[in-house]
Structure formats: C-alpha cells, structure tokens
Amino acid sequence: MKRTLAIILTFASLLLFATDATAKKKSNQDNDKKGKTRKVEIMRSTETSSGKTTHRMTSETTLIPPTHKFIINGHVAFDIPDSCYNIYITDIDKEITESDFVACVPVKNKQFRFETDLSTMKTGRIRAIMPGNKLCSAWIQIYFIPGFTVDMTVHNGYYDIHNESEYKFMTNAWLNQDAMAAFCSSLGYASDPQNDNNSIEKAISVYQDLLADLSKQLHQAQHLNYVTTDFIQEETKRILDQMEKINFKMQDLIDKYANSIKF
C-alpha cells in the first residue's frame, strides 16, 4: 500500500513538473514572438522655467527586436582549393576589421554553410584561408539580411549569388527602410512651407510616386522564396503601414488643396 502511494505521489510530481515545464516553454515562445525586453539606464535632461538644465538618470524598459536566421548556402568551384572561410560581421555603417571575426567555416564536399541570428541587416565578409594558414588577399563582402538565405558559388576571382534578384530587393528594402520612414515623416506640411497650390500639387505627386513604388515592393515581398513566412509577413506589414501613413498624409493635402479652390 505504501509503495503504491509512493508511486502515485511520484507520478503526480512528475506530471506537475512536466505541466510546469510545458507552460514555461509556451511562455518563452510567446515572449520570443513579442520580443524580449531589457532594462537600460537613460540620462534625462529637463530645462526649468528659470532656464537651468537639470539631469537625472532613469531606468526604462526597452524592447529587444526579434531575430531571424541569416543563412549562407555556399558552393565552391572545382578548380578552387579553398578548405575554409573566415566570417566577419559588423554594422553596415562601419568598416570590417579582424576584431569582427565570428566564425571559421570548413568546406566539405565543395560546400560550406554559415548561419546566424540577426535583428537588423549587417555587413558581412567571407575570406578564404590559404595554404600555410594565410588569409587570402581578396574577399567577398555582402550584406547579411535577417530571414534571408544567400545561395552562392565561389569561383576563382569572382562569385555568383544565384538568388541575386531577391538579394538585391531585400538589400534595397533594408537600406531604404529607415530613409523611407524618415522621408515620409518629414513630408506633408513640413515639405510644404508655402500654402500655394503648386507646392501642394508637387507634394501630392511625390506621395503618388511613393505609393506606386511601395506597391511594387509589396508584390515582390509576397513572392520571395529564400525567406521565412514570418519574415514575409513582417515585411508585408511594414510596407502596408508605410502605405497607410502616406495615404493619410496625401488625403490631408488633397483636402487642403480642395478647400483652397475658389468657385
């Protein structure tokens, strides 16, 4: 009887542990989808009515952007003796140095593979190690894009990206993302200091061109192959959000233009 009771209690404990572990795993998965947070110390400056500036440190919670896999599926031409490649990663506005080294990837059966998690686009470098453990004087430098897989072949003195059209589209989308957002937020009345109809017409024309370009981006984003479904959904949402903002600002200008017409 005691043994049976002990077995029942042990089974109940294991069941509770498994249930708790499952709940924690689901909670962690939900947090990963939403993005993790971290505490940061920020200096806040405030100017008083007397013109004096005061400073104070505050602790705030910021969102850590979710990450997506960037993958290189590499192939090496048969006349190339490369046996491994050094991989370097840095921010797109910085020069790559040896301190940016992150991995050494071996070549097996004329193929190599590298993957990493990224939350934003980076500058990457692929550099062969020559016989005698010397670095090759030349290298391949491309953008490492979150959620994207680069399919490439290394030849003697050059390389091919087989999904180059998609790679170029994604590169331009990331490079233009911040510039586009800043441009859109600065348009409207800020770009139309004069209230004359010519200025308004020009601003409306700019918005129409932006919408046409974003419409093309939307079509291309929804037909990408070398990215995850989640990434396509995020890219689609980003473009649709921009289109909505532009539509709102353009409608505001159209109303302003209509009200200025005198019958």
PDB file of N, CA, C and O in Angstrom, residues 69-117:
ATOM      1  N   LYS A  69      16.936  34.071 -38.763  1.00  0.00           N
ATOM      2  CA  LYS A  69      18.108  33.377 -39.288  1.00  0.00           C
ATOM      3  C   LYS A  69      18.571  33.984 -40.608  1.00  0.00           C
ATOM      4  O   LYS A  69      17.779  34.192 -41.521  1.00  0.00           O
ATOM      5  N   PHE A  70      19.867  34.260 -40.677  1.00  0.00           N
ATOM      6  CA  PHE A  70      20.506  34.545 -41.962  1.00  0.00           C
ATOM      7  C   PHE A  70      21.380  33.338 -42.268  1.00  0.00           C
ATOM      8  O   PHE A  70      22.130  32.863 -41.409  1.00  0.00           O
ATOM      9  N   ILE A  71      21.283  32.836 -43.502  1.00  0.00           N
ATOM     10  CA  ILE A  71      21.994  31.612 -43.865  1.00  0.00           C
ATOM     11  C   ILE A  71      22.770  31.817 -45.165  1.00  0.00           C
ATOM     12  O   ILE A  71      22.271  32.453 -46.099  1.00  0.00           O
ATOM     13  N   ILE A  72      23.980  31.286 -45.194  1.00  0.00           N
ATOM     14  CA  ILE A  72      24.751  31.209 -46.440  1.00  0.00           C
ATOM     15  C   ILE A  72      24.847  29.746 -46.839  1.00  0.00           C
ATOM     16  O   ILE A  72      25.382  28.927 -46.090  1.00  0.00           O
ATOM     17  N   ASN A  73      24.288  29.413 -47.982  1.00  0.00           N
ATOM     18  CA  ASN A  73      24.488  28.098 -48.591  1.00  0.00           C
ATOM     19  C   ASN A  73      25.549  28.274 -49.667  1.00  0.00           C
ATOM     20  O   ASN A  73      25.271  28.773 -50.761  1.00  0.00           O
ATOM     21  N   GLY A  74      26.779  27.902 -49.335  1.00  0.00           N
ATOM     22  CA  GLY A  74      27.894  28.165 -50.229  1.00  0.00           C
ATOM     23  C   GLY A  74      28.367  26.937 -50.985  1.00  0.00           C
ATOM     24  O   GLY A  74      28.334  25.819 -50.472  1.00  0.00           O
ATOM     25  N   HIS A  75      28.793  27.172 -52.215  1.00  0.00           N
ATOM     26  CA  HIS A  75      29.360  26.120 -53.061  1.00  0.00           C
ATOM     27  C   HIS A  75      30.708  26.630 -53.572  1.00  0.00           C
ATOM     28  O   HIS A  75      30.878  27.824 -53.821  1.00  0.00           O
ATOM     29  N   VAL A  76      31.654  25.724 -53.714  1.00  0.00           N
ATOM     30  CA  VAL A  76      32.993  26.099 -54.159  1.00  0.00           C
ATOM     31  C   VAL A  76      33.269  25.429 -55.501  1.00  0.00           C
ATOM     32  O   VAL A  76      33.052  24.211 -55.651  1.00  0.00           O
ATOM     33  N   ALA A  77      33.711  26.219 -56.478  1.00  0.00           N
ATOM     34  CA  ALA A  77      34.007  25.676 -57.808  1.00  0.00           C
ATOM     35  C   ALA A  77      35.104  24.612 -57.709  1.00  0.00           C
ATOM     36  O   ALA A  77      35.954  24.645 -56.814  1.00  0.00           O
ATOM     37  N   PHE A  78      35.095  23.646 -58.649  1.00  0.00           N
ATOM     38  CA  PHE A  78      36.010  22.510 -58.570  1.00  0.00           C
ATOM     39  C   PHE A  78      37.482  22.914 -58.709  1.00  0.00           C
ATOM     40  O   PHE A  78      38.371  22.195 -58.256  1.00  0.00           O
ATOM     41  N   ASP A  79      37.760  24.055 -59.363  1.00  0.00           N
ATOM     42  CA  ASP A  79      39.147  24.464 -59.539  1.00  0.00           C
ATOM     43  C   ASP A  79      39.649  25.336 -58.387  1.00  0.00           C
ATOM     44  O   ASP A  79      40.742  25.896 -58.465  1.00  0.00           O
ATOM     45  N   ILE A  80      38.868  25.441 -57.308  1.00  0.00           N
ATOM     46  CA  ILE A  80      39.247  26.254 -56.153  1.00  0.00           C
ATOM     47  C   ILE A  80      39.661  25.331 -55.008  1.00  0.00           C
ATOM     48  O   ILE A  80      38.883  24.460 -54.595  1.00  0.00           O
ATOM     49  N   PRO A  81      40.881  25.526 -54.445  1.00  0.00           N
ATOM     50  CA  PRO A  81      41.354  24.628 -53.381  1.00  0.00           C
ATOM     51  C   PRO A  81      40.961  25.082 -51.968  1.00  0.00           C
ATOM     52  O   PRO A  81      41.457  24.522 -50.991  1.00  0.00           O
ATOM     53  N   ASP A  82      40.074  26.075 -51.868  1.00  0.00           N
ATOM     54  CA  ASP A  82      39.723  26.607 -50.547  1.00  0.00           C
ATOM     55  C   ASP A  82      39.215  25.496 -49.631  1.00  0.00           C
ATOM     56  O   ASP A  82      38.390  24.664 -50.039  1.00  0.00           O
ATOM     57  N   SER A  83      39.699  25.506 -48.380  1.00  0.00           N
ATOM     58  CA  SER A  83      39.291  24.483 -47.415  1.00  0.00           C
ATOM     59  C   SER A  83      38.463  25.052 -46.268  1.00  0.00           C
ATOM     60  O   SER A  83      37.762  24.303 -45.586  1.00  0.00           O
ATOM     61  N   CYS A  84      38.529  26.375 -46.065  1.00  0.00           N
ATOM     62  CA  CYS A  84      37.708  27.007 -45.023  1.00  0.00           C
ATOM     63  C   CYS A  84      37.642  28.513 -45.261  1.00  0.00           C
ATOM     64  O   CYS A  84      38.471  29.089 -45.967  1.00  0.00           O
ATOM     65  N   TYR A  85      36.626  29.122 -44.656  1.00  0.00           N
ATOM     66  CA  TYR A  85      36.403  30.561 -44.811  1.00  0.00           C
ATOM     67  C   TYR A  85      36.196  31.213 -43.444  1.00  0.00           C
ATOM     68  O   TYR A  85      35.469  30.675 -42.600  1.00  0.00           O
ATOM     69  N   ASN A  86      36.833  32.356 -43.279  1.00  0.00           N
ATOM     70  CA  ASN A  86      36.574  33.176 -42.094  1.00  0.00           C
ATOM     71  C   ASN A  86      35.364  34.067 -42.367  1.00  0.00           C
ATOM     72  O   ASN A  86      35.234  34.635 -43.459  1.00  0.00           O
ATOM     73  N   ILE A  87      34.496  34.207 -41.374  1.00  0.00           N
ATOM     74  CA  ILE A  87      33.307  35.043 -41.496  1.00  0.00           C
ATOM     75  C   ILE A  87      33.444  36.223 -40.541  1.00  0.00           C
ATOM     76  O   ILE A  87      33.792  36.056 -39.368  1.00  0.00           O
ATOM     77  N   TYR A  88      33.150  37.413 -41.062  1.00  0.00           N
ATOM     78  CA  TYR A  88      33.211  38.634 -40.263  1.00  0.00           C
ATOM     79  C   TYR A  88      31.856  39.345 -40.358  1.00  0.00           C
ATOM     80  O   TYR A  88      31.216  39.343 -41.408  1.00  0.00           O
ATOM     81  N   ILE A  89      31.445  39.979 -39.272  1.00  0.00           N
ATOM     82  CA  ILE A  89      30.171  40.711 -39.253  1.00  0.00           C
ATOM     83  C   ILE A  89      30.341  42.022 -38.495  1.00  0.00           C
ATOM     84  O   ILE A  89      30.946  42.049 -37.417  1.00  0.00           O
ATOM     85  N   THR A  90      29.787  43.106 -39.052  1.00  0.00           N
ATOM     86  CA  THR A  90      29.769  44.389 -38.342  1.00  0.00           C
ATOM     87  C   THR A  90      28.548  45.183 -38.797  1.00  0.00           C
ATOM     88  O   THR A  90      27.815  44.767 -39.696  1.00  0.00           O
ATOM     89  N   ASP A  91      28.334  46.351 -38.175  1.00  0.00           N
ATOM     90  CA  ASP A  91      27.230  47.226 -38.571  1.00  0.00           C
ATOM     91  C   ASP A  91      27.477  47.773 -39.973  1.00  0.00           C
ATOM     92  O   ASP A  91      28.638  47.931 -40.395  1.00  0.00           O
ATOM     93  N   ILE A  92      26.391  48.097 -40.675  1.00  0.00           N
ATOM     94  CA  ILE A  92      26.529  48.486 -42.089  1.00  0.00           C
ATOM     95  C   ILE A  92      27.247  49.823 -42.264  1.00  0.00           C
ATOM     96  O   ILE A  92      27.696  50.137 -43.359  1.00  0.00           O
ATOM     97  N   ASP A  93      27.332  50.632 -41.197  1.00  0.00           N
ATOM     98  CA  ASP A  93      27.995  51.929 -41.319  1.00  0.00           C
ATOM     99  C   ASP A  93      29.442  51.886 -40.822  1.00  0.00           C
ATOM    100  O   ASP A  93      30.069  52.919 -40.629  1.00  0.00           O
ATOM    101  N   LYS A  94      29.989  50.677 -40.632  1.00  0.00           N
ATOM    102  CA  LYS A  94      31.351  50.545 -40.115  1.00  0.00           C
ATOM    103  C   LYS A  94      32.212  49.732 -41.060  1.00  0.00           C
ATOM    104  O   LYS A  94      31.722  48.916 -41.839  1.00  0.00           O
ATOM    105  N   GLU A  95      33.532  49.962 -40.959  1.00  0.00           N
ATOM    106  CA  GLU A  95      34.481  49.175 -41.727  1.00  0.00           C
ATOM    107  C   GLU A  95      34.769  47.872 -40.990  1.00  0.00           C
ATOM    108  O   GLU A  95      34.880  47.850 -39.767  1.00  0.00           O
ATOM    109  N   ILE A  96      34.893  46.783 -41.732  1.00  0.00           N
ATOM    110  CA  ILE A  96      35.198  45.491 -41.114  1.00  0.00           C
ATOM    111  C   ILE A  96      36.685  45.406 -40.777  1.00  0.00           C
ATOM    112  O   ILE A  96      37.544  45.763 -41.583  1.00  0.00           O
ATOM    113  N   THR A  97      36.978  44.933 -39.569  1.00  0.00           N
ATOM    114  CA  THR A  97      38.351  44.700 -39.128  1.00  0.00           C
ATOM    115  C   THR A  97      38.465  43.254 -38.641  1.00  0.00           C
ATOM    116  O   THR A  97      37.472  42.536 -38.554  1.00  0.00           O
ATOM    117  N   GLU A  98      39.682  42.838 -38.303  1.00  0.00           N
ATOM    118  CA  GLU A  98      39.893  41.474 -37.818  1.00  0.00           C
ATOM    119  C   GLU A  98      39.144  41.211 -36.515  1.00  0.00           C
ATOM    120  O   GLU A  98      38.821  40.071 -36.192  1.00  0.00           O
ATOM    121  N   SER A  99      38.860  42.268 -35.757  1.00  0.00           N
ATOM    122  CA  SER A  99      38.134  42.088 -34.492  1.00  0.00           C
ATOM    123  C   SER A  99      36.667  41.706 -34.722  1.00  0.00           C
ATOM    124  O   SER A  99      35.972  41.318 -33.785  1.00  0.00           O
ATOM    125  N   ASP A 100      36.203  41.810 -35.988  1.00  0.00           N
ATOM    126  CA  ASP A 100      34.818  41.458 -36.309  1.00  0.00           C
ATOM    127  C   ASP A 100      34.672  39.987 -36.714  1.00  0.00           C
ATOM    128  O   ASP A 100      33.611  39.559 -37.152  1.00  0.00           O
ATOM    129  N   PHE A 101      35.739  39.217 -36.560  1.00  0.00           N
ATOM    130  CA  PHE A 101      35.707  37.787 -36.868  1.00  0.00           C
ATOM    131  C   PHE A 101      34.708  37.080 -35.947  1.00  0.00           C
ATOM    132  O   PHE A 101      34.678  37.309 -34.737  1.00  0.00           O
ATOM    133  N   VAL A 102      33.858  36.206 -36.540  1.00  0.00           N
ATOM    134  CA  VAL A 102      32.863  35.489 -35.735  1.00  0.00           C
ATOM    135  C   VAL A 102      32.943  33.971 -35.890  1.00  0.00           C
ATOM    136  O   VAL A 102      32.520  33.233 -35.002  1.00  0.00           O
ATOM    137  N   ALA A 103      33.476  33.483 -37.024  1.00  0.00           N
ATOM    138  CA  ALA A 103      33.487  32.032 -37.220  1.00  0.00           C
ATOM    139  C   ALA A 103      34.441  31.648 -38.343  1.00  0.00           C
ATOM    140  O   ALA A 103      34.737  32.440 -39.237  1.00  0.00           O
ATOM    141  N   CYS A 104      34.925  30.406 -38.262  1.00  0.00           N
ATOM    142  CA  CYS A 104      35.689  29.800 -39.349  1.00  0.00           C
ATOM    143  C   CYS A 104      34.879  28.603 -39.841  1.00  0.00           C
ATOM    144  O   CYS A 104      34.601  27.676 -39.079  1.00  0.00           O
ATOM    145  N   VAL A 105      34.476  28.641 -41.107  1.00  0.00           N
ATOM    146  CA  VAL A 105      33.554  27.641 -41.647  1.00  0.00           C
ATOM    147  C   VAL A 105      34.319  26.693 -42.583  1.00  0.00           C
ATOM    148  O   VAL A 105      34.925  27.146 -43.562  1.00  0.00           O
ATOM    149  N   PRO A 106      34.295  25.403 -42.307  1.00  0.00           N
ATOM    150  CA  PRO A 106      35.016  24.449 -43.178  1.00  0.00           C
ATOM    151  C   PRO A 106      34.278  24.179 -44.488  1.00  0.00           C
ATOM    152  O   PRO A 106      33.055  24.275 -44.556  1.00  0.00           O
ATOM    153  N   VAL A 107      35.033  23.823 -45.504  1.00  0.00           N
ATOM    154  CA  VAL A 107      34.466  23.406 -46.786  1.00  0.00           C
ATOM    155  C   VAL A 107      34.448  21.887 -46.818  1.00  0.00           C
ATOM    156  O   VAL A 107      35.485  21.235 -46.644  1.00  0.00           O
ATOM    157  N   LYS A 108      33.273  21.296 -47.029  1.00  0.00           N
ATOM    158  CA  LYS A 108      33.126  19.847 -47.096  1.00  0.00           C
ATOM    159  C   LYS A 108      32.411  19.471 -48.388  1.00  0.00           C
ATOM    160  O   LYS A 108      31.322  19.973 -48.648  1.00  0.00           O
ATOM    161  N   ASN A 109      33.044  18.619 -49.170  1.00  0.00           N
ATOM    162  CA  ASN A 109      32.469  18.205 -50.456  1.00  0.00           C
ATOM    163  C   ASN A 109      32.117  19.405 -51.328  1.00  0.00           C
ATOM    164  O   ASN A 109      31.051  19.463 -51.946  1.00  0.00           O
ATOM    165  N   LYS A 110      33.032  20.382 -51.320  1.00  0.00           N
ATOM    166  CA  LYS A 110      32.880  21.596 -52.123  1.00  0.00           C
ATOM    167  C   LYS A 110      31.661  22.434 -51.709  1.00  0.00           C
ATOM    168  O   LYS A 110      31.107  23.173 -52.535  1.00  0.00           O
ATOM    169  N   GLN A 111      31.263  22.330 -50.464  1.00  0.00           N
ATOM    170  CA  GLN A 111      30.139  23.114 -49.941  1.00  0.00           C
ATOM    171  C   GLN A 111      30.485  23.652 -48.559  1.00  0.00           C
ATOM    172  O   GLN A 111      31.264  23.042 -47.816  1.00  0.00           O
ATOM    173  N   PHE A 112      29.919  24.808 -48.225  1.00  0.00           N
ATOM    174  CA  PHE A 112      30.064  25.346 -46.868  1.00  0.00           C
ATOM    175  C   PHE A 112      28.761  26.026 -46.486  1.00  0.00           C
ATOM    176  O   PHE A 112      27.975  26.441 -47.337  1.00  0.00           O
ATOM    177  N   ARG A 113      28.538  26.125 -45.199  1.00  0.00           N
ATOM    178  CA  ARG A 113      27.284  26.698 -44.700  1.00  0.00           C
ATOM    179  C   ARG A 113      27.571  27.514 -43.441  1.00  0.00           C
ATOM    180  O   ARG A 113      28.345  27.106 -42.584  1.00  0.00           O
ATOM    181  N   PHE A 114      26.912  28.674 -43.371  1.00  0.00           N
ATOM    182  CA  PHE A 114      27.012  29.521 -42.179  1.00  0.00           C
ATOM    183  C   PHE A 114      25.630  30.078 -41.881  1.00  0.00           C
ATOM    184  O   PHE A 114      24.890  30.452 -42.787  1.00  0.00           O
ATOM    185  N   GLU A 115      25.283  30.125 -40.596  1.00  0.00           N
ATOM    186  CA  GLU A 115      24.020  30.737 -40.207  1.00  0.00           C
ATOM    187  C   GLU A 115      24.178  31.472 -38.888  1.00  0.00           C
ATOM    188  O   GLU A 115      24.993  31.107 -38.043  1.00  0.00           O
ATOM    189  N   THR A 116      23.384  32.525 -38.727  1.00  0.00           N
ATOM    190  CA  THR A 116      23.415  33.312 -37.506  1.00  0.00           C
ATOM    191  C   THR A 116      22.076  34.016 -37.327  1.00  0.00           C
ATOM    192  O   THR A 116      21.330  34.186 -38.293  1.00  0.00           O
ATOM    193  N   ASP A 117      21.779  34.407 -36.111  1.00  0.00           N
ATOM    194  CA  ASP A 117      20.546  35.139 -35.826  1.00  0.00           C
ATOM    195  C   ASP A 117      20.825  36.637 -35.879  1.00  0.00           C
ATOM    196  O   ASP A 117      21.761  37.124 -35.232  1.00  0.00           O
TER     197      ASP A 117
END
